[in-house]
Tab-separated table of C-alpha atoms in Angstrom:
chain	number	residue	atom	x	y	z
A	13	MET	CA	-0.127	0.015	-0.169
A	14	SER	CA	1.506	3.673	-0.760
A	15	PHE	CA	1.657	6.456	1.769
A	16	ARG	CA	1.541	9.724	0.599
A	17	VAL	CA	3.189	10.901	3.823
A	18	PRO	CA	5.087	14.598	4.657
A	19	GLN	CA	6.974	16.307	2.447
A	20	ARG	CA	9.455	16.421	6.080
A	21	LEU	CA	10.564	12.845	4.826
A	22	SER	CA	12.915	12.275	2.268
A	23	ALA	CA	11.159	9.302	0.908
A	24	PRO	CA	7.885	7.688	-0.176
A	25	LEU	CA	6.733	4.765	2.143
A	26	ILE	CA	5.969	1.880	-0.204
A	27	LEU	CA	4.313	-0.536	1.862
A	28	GLY	CA	3.076	-3.154	-0.326
A	29	GLY	CA	-0.954	-3.529	-2.003
A	30	ILE	CA	-1.564	-1.571	-5.104
A	31	ILE	CA	-4.070	0.755	-3.697
A	32	ALA	CA	-3.175	4.766	-2.719
A	33	LEU	CA	-3.876	5.967	0.562
A	34	TYR	CA	-3.381	9.851	0.964
A	35	LEU	CA	-2.809	9.847	3.964
A	36	LEU	CA	-1.774	13.128	5.788
A	37	TYR	CA	-0.131	12.833	9.519
A	38	THR	CA	-1.020	16.267	11.283
A	39	LEU	CA	-1.066	18.025	14.702
A	40	SER	CA	-4.481	19.191	15.206
A	41	THR	CA	-3.880	22.543	14.951
A	42	ALA	CA	-3.985	22.459	11.226
A	43	SER	CA	-0.691	23.428	10.505
A	44	SER	CA	2.202	22.627	8.474
A	45	PRO	CA	2.744	18.860	9.059
A	46	THR	CA	5.720	18.935	11.810
A	47	TRP	CA	5.849	14.433	12.644
A	48	VAL	CA	9.164	13.401	11.749
A	49	PRO	CA	9.544	9.547	12.027
A	50	SER	CA	11.919	7.775	13.792
A	51	LEU	CA	12.354	4.178	14.418
A	52	ARG	CA	14.257	4.706	17.898
A	53	GLY	CA	13.513	5.321	21.587
A	54	SER	CA	9.761	3.544	23.394
A	55	ALA	CA	7.160	3.343	22.238
A	56	ALA	CA	3.886	5.334	22.686
A	57	PRO	CA	1.414	4.127	25.102
A	58	PRO	CA	-2.016	2.665	23.870
A	59	ARG	CA	-4.259	5.429	22.610
A	60	VAL	CA	-8.310	5.626	21.387
A	61	LEU	CA	-8.653	6.557	18.163
A	62	LEU	CA	-12.096	7.719	16.609
A	63	VAL	CA	-12.842	6.978	12.912
A	64	THR	CA	-15.371	9.562	11.009
A	65	ALA	CA	-16.234	10.830	7.418
A	66	TYR	CA	-17.863	13.597	5.853
A	67	TYR	CA	-18.810	14.231	2.454
A	68	PRO	CA	-21.289	17.040	2.087
A	69	LEU	CA	-25.019	15.800	0.900
A	70	LYS	CA	-26.567	17.177	-2.215
A	71	LYS	CA	-29.906	17.022	-0.306
A	72	SER	CA	-29.565	16.811	3.448
A	73	LYS	CA	-31.989	17.986	5.767
A	74	HIS	CA	-29.754	20.158	8.089
A	75	PRO	CA	-27.876	23.591	6.755
A	76	GLN	CA	-24.093	23.551	6.550
A	77	SER	CA	-24.023	25.883	9.775
A	78	ASP	CA	-25.424	22.815	11.941
A	79	TYR	CA	-22.973	20.769	10.557
A	80	ASP	CA	-20.073	22.989	11.180
A	81	HIS	CA	-21.232	23.252	14.457
A	82	TRP	CA	-21.524	19.082	15.237
A	83	LEU	CA	-18.123	19.016	13.401
A	84	THR	CA	-16.320	21.870	16.083
A	85	ASN	CA	-18.013	19.575	19.249
A	86	LEU	CA	-16.816	16.906	17.706
A	87	MET	CA	-13.091	17.371	16.148
A	88	GLY	CA	-12.394	20.732	17.815
A	89	GLN	CA	-12.887	19.817	21.532
A	90	LEU	CA	-12.044	16.280	22.054
A	91	SER	CA	-8.317	15.712	21.966
A	92	THR	CA	-8.525	12.203	21.051
A	93	ASP	CA	-6.979	10.965	17.970
A	94	MET	CA	-9.187	10.986	14.555
A	95	TYR	CA	-8.512	9.555	11.149
A	96	ILE	CA	-11.022	11.597	8.573
A	97	PHE	CA	-12.003	9.924	5.250
A	98	THR	CA	-13.979	13.397	2.816
A	99	SER	CA	-12.786	14.960	-0.527
A	100	SER	CA	-9.523	16.661	-1.187
A	101	SER	CA	-11.874	19.435	-1.271
A	102	TYR	CA	-13.235	19.777	1.614
A	103	GLU	CA	-10.233	18.757	3.861
A	104	ALA	CA	-9.478	22.352	4.408
A	105	HIS	CA	-12.540	23.091	5.490
A	106	LEU	CA	-12.368	20.998	8.186
A	107	GLN	CA	-8.991	21.778	9.192
A	108	GLY	CA	-10.198	25.380	9.406
A	109	LEU	CA	-12.921	24.181	11.738
A	110	ILE	CA	-10.642	22.885	14.102
A	111	ALA	CA	-8.042	25.280	13.958
A	112	ARG	CA	-10.554	27.808	15.056
A	113	ALA	CA	-11.896	25.701	18.024
A	114	VAL	CA	-8.537	24.830	18.858
A	115	ASP	CA	-7.298	28.703	19.311
A	116	SER	CA	-10.784	29.542	21.158
A	117	ASP	CA	-11.685	31.460	24.486
A	118	LEU	CA	-12.737	27.939	25.813
A	119	THR	CA	-9.971	26.284	25.096
A	120	ARG	CA	-7.696	29.086	26.447
A	121	ARG	CA	-10.004	29.120	29.658
A	122	ARG	CA	-10.055	25.699	30.236
A	123	ASN	CA	-5.890	25.474	29.728
A	124	HIS	CA	-6.282	22.762	27.304
A	125	THR	CA	-4.102	24.149	24.218
A	126	GLY	CA	-1.361	22.135	25.147
A	127	VAL	CA	-3.459	18.688	25.355
A	128	PHE	CA	-4.263	19.770	21.373
A	129	ALA	CA	-0.924	19.932	20.620
A	130	GLN	CA	-0.229	16.134	21.409
A	131	ARG	CA	-3.789	14.848	19.214
A	132	LYS	CA	-2.818	13.277	15.737
A	133	VAL	CA	-5.627	13.881	12.904
A	134	TYR	CA	-5.105	11.615	10.105
A	135	TYR	CA	-7.087	13.035	6.551
A	136	ASP	CA	-8.056	10.280	4.249
A	137	THR	CA	-8.987	12.125	0.774
A	138	ARG	CA	-8.940	9.035	-1.716
A	139	TYR	CA	-13.033	9.186	-2.588
A	140	SER	CA	-14.778	12.313	-3.225
A	141	GLY	CA	-17.574	10.454	-2.431
A	142	PRO	CA	-18.771	7.207	-0.068
A	143	LEU	CA	-20.172	5.505	-3.228
A	144	GLU	CA	-16.620	5.656	-5.044
A	145	THR	CA	-15.659	2.698	-1.335
A	146	PRO	CA	-14.278	-0.700	-2.799
A	147	PRO	CA	-17.315	-2.676	-0.421
A	148	LEU	CA	-19.902	-0.667	-2.651
A	149	ALA	CA	-18.529	-1.887	-5.905
A	150	GLU	CA	-21.969	-4.010	-6.659
A	151	PHE	CA	-24.338	-1.985	-4.752
A	152	ALA	CA	-23.154	0.959	-6.677
A	153	LYS	CA	-24.530	-0.204	-9.183
A	154	VAL	CA	-27.998	-0.965	-8.052
A	155	ALA	CA	-28.178	1.911	-6.036
A	156	GLN	CA	-31.170	3.707	-7.963
A	157	GLU	CA	-32.748	0.500	-7.642
A	158	GLN	CA	-31.977	0.641	-4.237
A	159	TRP	CA	-33.634	3.657	-3.678
A	160	ASP	CA	-36.763	3.000	-4.855
A	161	LYS	CA	-37.166	-0.060	-2.331
A	162	ASP	CA	-36.669	2.707	0.566
A	163	GLY	CA	-39.724	3.107	2.240
A	164	GLU	CA	-38.573	6.283	3.674
A	165	LYS	CA	-37.148	7.568	0.082
A	166	ALA	CA	-38.164	11.259	0.697
A	167	TYR	CA	-36.201	11.045	3.578
A	168	HIS	CA	-33.182	9.324	2.084
A	169	ASN	CA	-30.795	9.186	-1.104
A	170	PRO	CA	-27.940	7.023	-2.220
A	171	ASP	CA	-25.348	8.987	-1.324
A	172	LEU	CA	-26.338	9.019	2.819
A	173	TYR	CA	-26.496	5.076	1.715
A	174	ALA	CA	-22.986	5.136	0.830
A	175	VAL	CA	-22.129	6.288	3.760
A	176	TRP	CA	-24.083	4.573	6.280
A	177	ASP	CA	-22.885	1.427	4.498
A	178	SER	CA	-18.978	2.494	3.999
A	179	LYS	CA	-19.030	2.842	7.961
A	180	ALA	CA	-17.459	-0.539	8.703
A	181	TYR	CA	-14.733	-0.152	6.129
A	182	PHE	CA	-13.755	3.211	7.281
A	183	VAL	CA	-13.126	1.387	10.876
A	184	GLY	CA	-11.378	-1.323	9.222
A	185	GLU	CA	-9.088	0.598	7.055
A	186	ALA	CA	-8.280	3.124	9.790
A	187	VAL	CA	-6.809	0.554	11.490
A	188	ARG	CA	-5.015	-0.977	8.622
A	189	ALA	CA	-3.310	2.194	7.630
A	190	MET	CA	-2.206	2.236	11.625
A	191	ALA	CA	-0.938	-0.807	11.142
A	192	ASP	CA	1.615	0.191	7.898
A	193	LEU	CA	2.576	3.185	9.671
A	194	LYS	CA	3.724	1.758	12.883
A	195	ALA	CA	5.698	-1.154	10.395
A	196	TYR	CA	7.388	1.944	9.383
A	197	ASP	CA	7.954	3.935	12.336
A	198	LYS	CA	8.206	1.774	15.989
A	199	ARG	CA	6.600	5.178	17.583
A	200	ALA	CA	3.424	5.776	15.885
A	201	PRO	CA	0.799	5.222	18.078
A	202	THR	CA	-0.788	1.982	18.902
A	203	TYR	CA	-4.366	2.106	19.175
A	204	LYS	CA	-6.042	0.046	22.096
A	205	TYR	CA	-9.694	0.899	20.974
A	206	VAL	CA	-10.861	1.845	18.005
A	207	PHE	CA	-14.267	3.498	17.331
A	208	TRP	CA	-16.533	4.675	14.175
A	209	GLU	CA	-18.576	8.055	15.408
A	210	ASP	CA	-21.118	9.832	13.023
A	211	ALA	CA	-19.697	13.252	11.844
A	212	GLY	CA	-22.888	14.818	13.054
A	213	ALA	CA	-23.439	12.681	16.400
A	214	MET	CA	-21.793	15.615	19.141
A	215	ARG	CA	-24.536	17.844	18.381
A	216	ALA	CA	-24.820	19.001	22.340
A	217	ASP	CA	-22.455	21.249	23.632
A	218	HIS	CA	-20.353	19.486	25.879
A	219	LEU	CA	-17.201	19.933	27.982
A	220	LEU	CA	-16.160	16.131	27.391
A	221	GLN	CA	-12.249	16.216	26.088
A	222	ALA	CA	-10.403	12.784	26.199
A	223	TRP	CA	-13.420	11.053	24.825
A	224	PRO	CA	-14.238	7.989	25.188
A	225	ASP	CA	-12.502	7.556	28.104
A	226	MET	CA	-9.706	4.762	28.430
A	227	ASP	CA	-10.539	3.718	31.739
A	228	ARG	CA	-14.240	3.780	31.053
A	229	LEU	CA	-13.443	1.686	28.373
A	230	ASP	CA	-11.001	-0.972	30.238
A	231	SER	CA	-13.589	-1.931	32.399
A	232	ILE	CA	-16.501	-2.096	30.032
A	233	PHE	CA	-14.958	-4.052	27.713
A	234	SER	CA	-13.436	-6.464	30.426
A	235	GLN	CA	-17.309	-6.846	31.925
A	236	GLY	CA	-18.464	-7.934	28.735
A	237	ALA	CA	-15.671	-10.297	28.187
A	238	ALA	CA	-16.740	-11.643	31.887
A	239	THR	CA	-20.751	-11.758	30.942
A	240	VAL	CA	-19.648	-14.404	27.784
A	241	GLY	CA	-16.879	-16.186	29.073
A	242	SER	CA	-14.332	-14.776	26.908
A	243	ASP	CA	-11.013	-16.667	27.082
A	244	PRO	CA	-8.571	-14.018	28.034
A	245	SER	CA	-6.069	-15.937	26.071
A	246	ALA	CA	-7.911	-16.094	22.700
A	247	PRO	CA	-10.305	-13.495	23.295
A	248	ALA	CA	-13.924	-13.691	21.335
A	249	PRO	CA	-14.228	-10.172	18.852
A	250	LEU	CA	-16.169	-7.828	21.321
A	251	VAL	CA	-17.949	-5.211	19.655
A	252	MET	CA	-20.105	-2.595	21.434
A	253	PHE	CA	-23.133	-0.633	19.910
A	254	PRO	CA	-25.066	1.875	22.204
A	255	LEU	CA	-28.868	0.501	21.950
A	256	TRP	CA	-31.742	2.129	21.573
A	257	ARG	CA	-34.051	-0.514	22.895
A	258	LYS	CA	-34.147	-4.800	23.994
A	259	PRO	CA	-34.999	-7.022	21.104
A	260	GLN	CA	-37.916	-8.462	21.160
A	261	ALA	CA	-37.956	-12.684	20.946
A	262	GLN	CA	-39.527	-12.671	17.391
A	263	GLU	CA	-36.648	-9.803	16.635
A	264	LYS	CA	-34.014	-12.181	18.571
A	265	ALA	CA	-34.500	-15.205	16.367
A	266	TRP	CA	-34.576	-13.234	13.222
A	267	GLY	CA	-33.066	-15.439	10.571
A	268	GLU	CA	-30.961	-14.391	7.422
A	269	GLU	CA	-33.548	-15.552	5.093
A	270	LYS	CA	-35.916	-12.842	6.797
A	271	GLY	CA	-33.544	-10.015	5.295
A	272	PRO	CA	-32.328	-7.127	7.320
A	273	LEU	CA	-34.712	-6.222	10.821
A	274	GLY	CA	-35.699	-3.344	10.178
A	275	SER	CA	-36.425	-1.765	13.976
A	276	ASP	CA	-34.801	0.383	15.986
A	277	ILE	CA	-32.715	-1.523	18.440
A	278	VAL	CA	-28.915	-0.693	17.814
A	279	GLU	CA	-27.752	2.761	16.754
A	280	GLY	CA	-25.360	3.195	13.897
A	281	SER	CA	-23.879	6.739	14.986
A	282	PHE	CA	-21.094	5.026	17.646
A	283	PHE	CA	-19.486	1.285	17.507
A	284	GLY	CA	-16.067	-0.134	17.699
A	285	GLY	CA	-13.862	-2.351	20.179
A	286	THR	CA	-10.527	-3.417	19.541
A	287	PRO	CA	-8.546	-3.224	16.487
A	288	SER	CA	-8.776	-7.143	15.921
A	289	SER	CA	-12.778	-6.970	16.637
A	290	VAL	CA	-13.441	-4.509	14.510
A	291	LEU	CA	-11.702	-5.732	11.432
A	292	TRP	CA	-13.883	-9.393	12.320
A	293	PHE	CA	-16.954	-6.910	12.054
A	294	GLU	CA	-15.661	-5.353	9.000
A	295	SER	CA	-15.326	-9.168	7.092
A	296	THR	CA	-18.777	-10.151	8.702
A	297	PHE	CA	-20.683	-7.193	8.380
A	298	TYR	CA	-19.770	-7.238	4.263
A	299	ALA	CA	-19.905	-10.888	4.209
A	300	LEU	CA	-23.899	-10.857	4.938
A	301	PHE	CA	-24.217	-7.756	3.057
A	302	ASP	CA	-23.092	-8.800	-0.009
A	303	ARG	CA	-25.373	-11.838	0.258
A	304	LEU	CA	-28.368	-9.582	0.788
A	305	LEU	CA	-27.812	-7.151	-1.631
A	306	ALA	CA	-27.582	-10.543	-4.281
A	307	LYS	CA	-30.746	-11.876	-3.345
A	308	GLY	CA	-32.665	-8.396	-3.864
A	309	PHE	CA	-33.031	-6.816	-0.367
A	310	PHE	CA	-33.219	-3.180	0.211
A	311	VAL	CA	-29.230	-3.168	2.531
A	312	GLY	CA	-28.766	1.171	2.012
A	313	LYS	CA	-29.729	1.428	6.013
A	314	ASP	CA	-27.016	0.389	7.986
A	315	GLN	CA	-28.979	-0.020	11.323
A	316	THR	CA	-31.533	-3.070	9.897
A	317	VAL	CA	-27.979	-4.777	8.833
A	318	PHE	CA	-26.157	-4.538	12.074
A	319	ASN	CA	-29.849	-5.556	13.576
A	320	LEU	CA	-29.245	-8.674	11.474
A	321	VAL	CA	-25.430	-9.135	12.514
A	322	MET	CA	-25.919	-8.915	15.703
A	323	SER	CA	-29.180	-11.369	15.917
A	324	LEU	CA	-26.567	-13.772	14.359
A	325	ASN	CA	-23.657	-13.733	16.105
A	326	PRO	CA	-25.201	-12.288	19.773
A	327	THR	CA	-22.349	-13.490	21.803
A	328	ASN	CA	-20.217	-10.626	20.316
A	329	PHE	CA	-22.136	-7.595	20.394
A	330	PHE	CA	-23.301	-5.933	23.688
A	331	GLY	CA	-23.895	-1.705	24.945
A	332	PRO	CA	-25.793	0.071	26.617
A	333	ILE	CA	-29.624	0.126	26.881
A	334	PRO	CA	-30.732	3.405	28.282
A	335	ARG	CA	-34.323	3.535	27.954
A	336	GLU	CA	-34.482	0.154	29.702
A	337	HIS	CA	-34.023	1.502	32.657
A	338	ASN	CA	-36.770	3.492	34.664
A	339	ASP	CA	-33.893	5.492	36.708
A	340	VAL	CA	-32.365	6.565	33.259
A	341	ALA	CA	-35.847	6.468	31.344
A	342	ASN	CA	-37.962	9.158	32.540
A	343	TRP	CA	-37.106	11.827	29.996
A	344	GLY	CA	-40.000	14.208	30.749
A	345	ALA	CA	-36.992	15.849	32.569
A	346	ASN	CA	-33.859	15.282	30.294
A	347	PRO	CA	-31.668	13.789	32.798
A	348	CYS	CA	-29.148	13.389	29.999
A	349	GLY	CA	-30.436	15.330	27.097
A	350	ASP	CA	-30.925	13.335	23.989
A	351	THR	CA	-31.447	9.578	24.673
A	352	TRP	CA	-29.905	8.547	21.370
A	353	TYR	CA	-26.487	10.372	22.267
A	354	TYR	CA	-26.879	8.794	25.954
A	355	TYR	CA	-23.186	7.227	25.163
A	356	HIS	CA	-21.278	10.290	24.788
A	357	GLN	CA	-22.115	10.659	28.584
A	358	TRP	CA	-21.626	7.010	29.431
A	359	LEU	CA	-18.302	6.753	28.082
A	360	ALA	CA	-16.762	9.692	29.598
A	361	SER	CA	-14.377	9.853	32.542
A	362	ALA	CA	-16.010	10.851	36.289
A	363	ALA	CA	-14.434	13.680	36.116
A	364	GLU	CA	-15.234	14.821	32.416
A	365	LEU	CA	-18.797	13.402	33.006
A	366	ALA	CA	-19.343	15.410	36.230
A	367	GLU	CA	-18.078	18.788	34.452
A	368	THR	CA	-20.231	17.963	31.504
A	369	GLU	CA	-23.179	17.737	34.315
A	370	LYS	CA	-22.939	20.909	35.894
A	371	PHE	CA	-22.464	22.685	32.284
A	372	ARG	CA	-25.638	21.397	31.245
A	373	GLY	CA	-27.406	21.455	34.646
A	374	ASN	CA	-28.309	17.441	34.644
A	375	ALA	CA	-27.212	14.431	36.197
A	376	CYS	CA	-27.305	11.268	34.364
A	377	PRO	CA	-27.730	7.452	35.911
A	378	MET	CA	-24.906	4.980	34.567
A	379	VAL	CA	-26.375	1.933	33.577
A	380	GLU	CA	-24.542	-1.546	32.837
A	381	PRO	CA	-23.722	-2.638	29.195
A	382	GLU	CA	-25.920	-5.476	27.997
A	383	PHE	CA	-26.045	-8.408	25.409
A	384	PRO	CA	-29.050	-7.492	23.488
A	385	PHE	CA	-29.969	-10.778	21.577
A	386	LEU	CA	-28.963	-13.420	24.325
């Protein structure tokens, strides 16, 4: 695989394969690349990598100003390393949002400027749009037919389907890119967890920064592994998804022959786990996706295919289900903000959760992770 790396490197890096990957390794200040790889020195401690994608749609329910605000809440306020898929024509706009956020009064008041200087942001601009991603080659040929099958056609379009259905690939590709980078420079970051986060998911203002919290993730995934009796020496893939509700009995028994499971069970805005787990999920998702597409099912909505993947692999998926618990589900007082994005506070450190709750004027109870299809 060929990388285009910072100009300060004296030679191009060729790491097998024939797919050209445009990988720009920058600091979150959006300044000129300053990272110079070295093969000496100790390895950095493990980190969390957030993967997202932003391709402006020709038809959208929201104005660009809304997306810029949400993108800033994600890219400009979190100190977590990020891998961003976007078009080459839009990269500079995203860099500008980050630069303005990092130089904001809020960042200076919280004395966080130095923290952001340590963050890594990777831009991948190989695709001008999500319909160009390799796993969607066959889908792209029948995108119009798929659109015609959508019961919510008035609200969706093929470009939106492509963003949804490329999520698993985007996360897997980020893992592969980071592995290639690590093979070249042993001092490059090691990522213990890799997660997808929708570019427009952080809609509410917050004071989160080191999110999701590493200690919180370790605790949740250890609890999940213990629940299913996973062997520590050969751990089974575990992928965390936030969930809207528990599946009913007939949904738990849903089979592939019935096609995608069109219920609001899993939320598609966030998911992930260890690198090996998300690679397993990528291969599992697209194997099923291709079979369903070949049989003529509508596969444009990621959540319906995610539901089916979970029902077929119940011991591999877990997450929070806040609406199933009375202490959290009393949304009349709106204690945790938008229920759909409960996981933002659920995955925060205790300190940042308290700070955000004080900022928002709420108190958000914590629930235990569950395996919904068991």
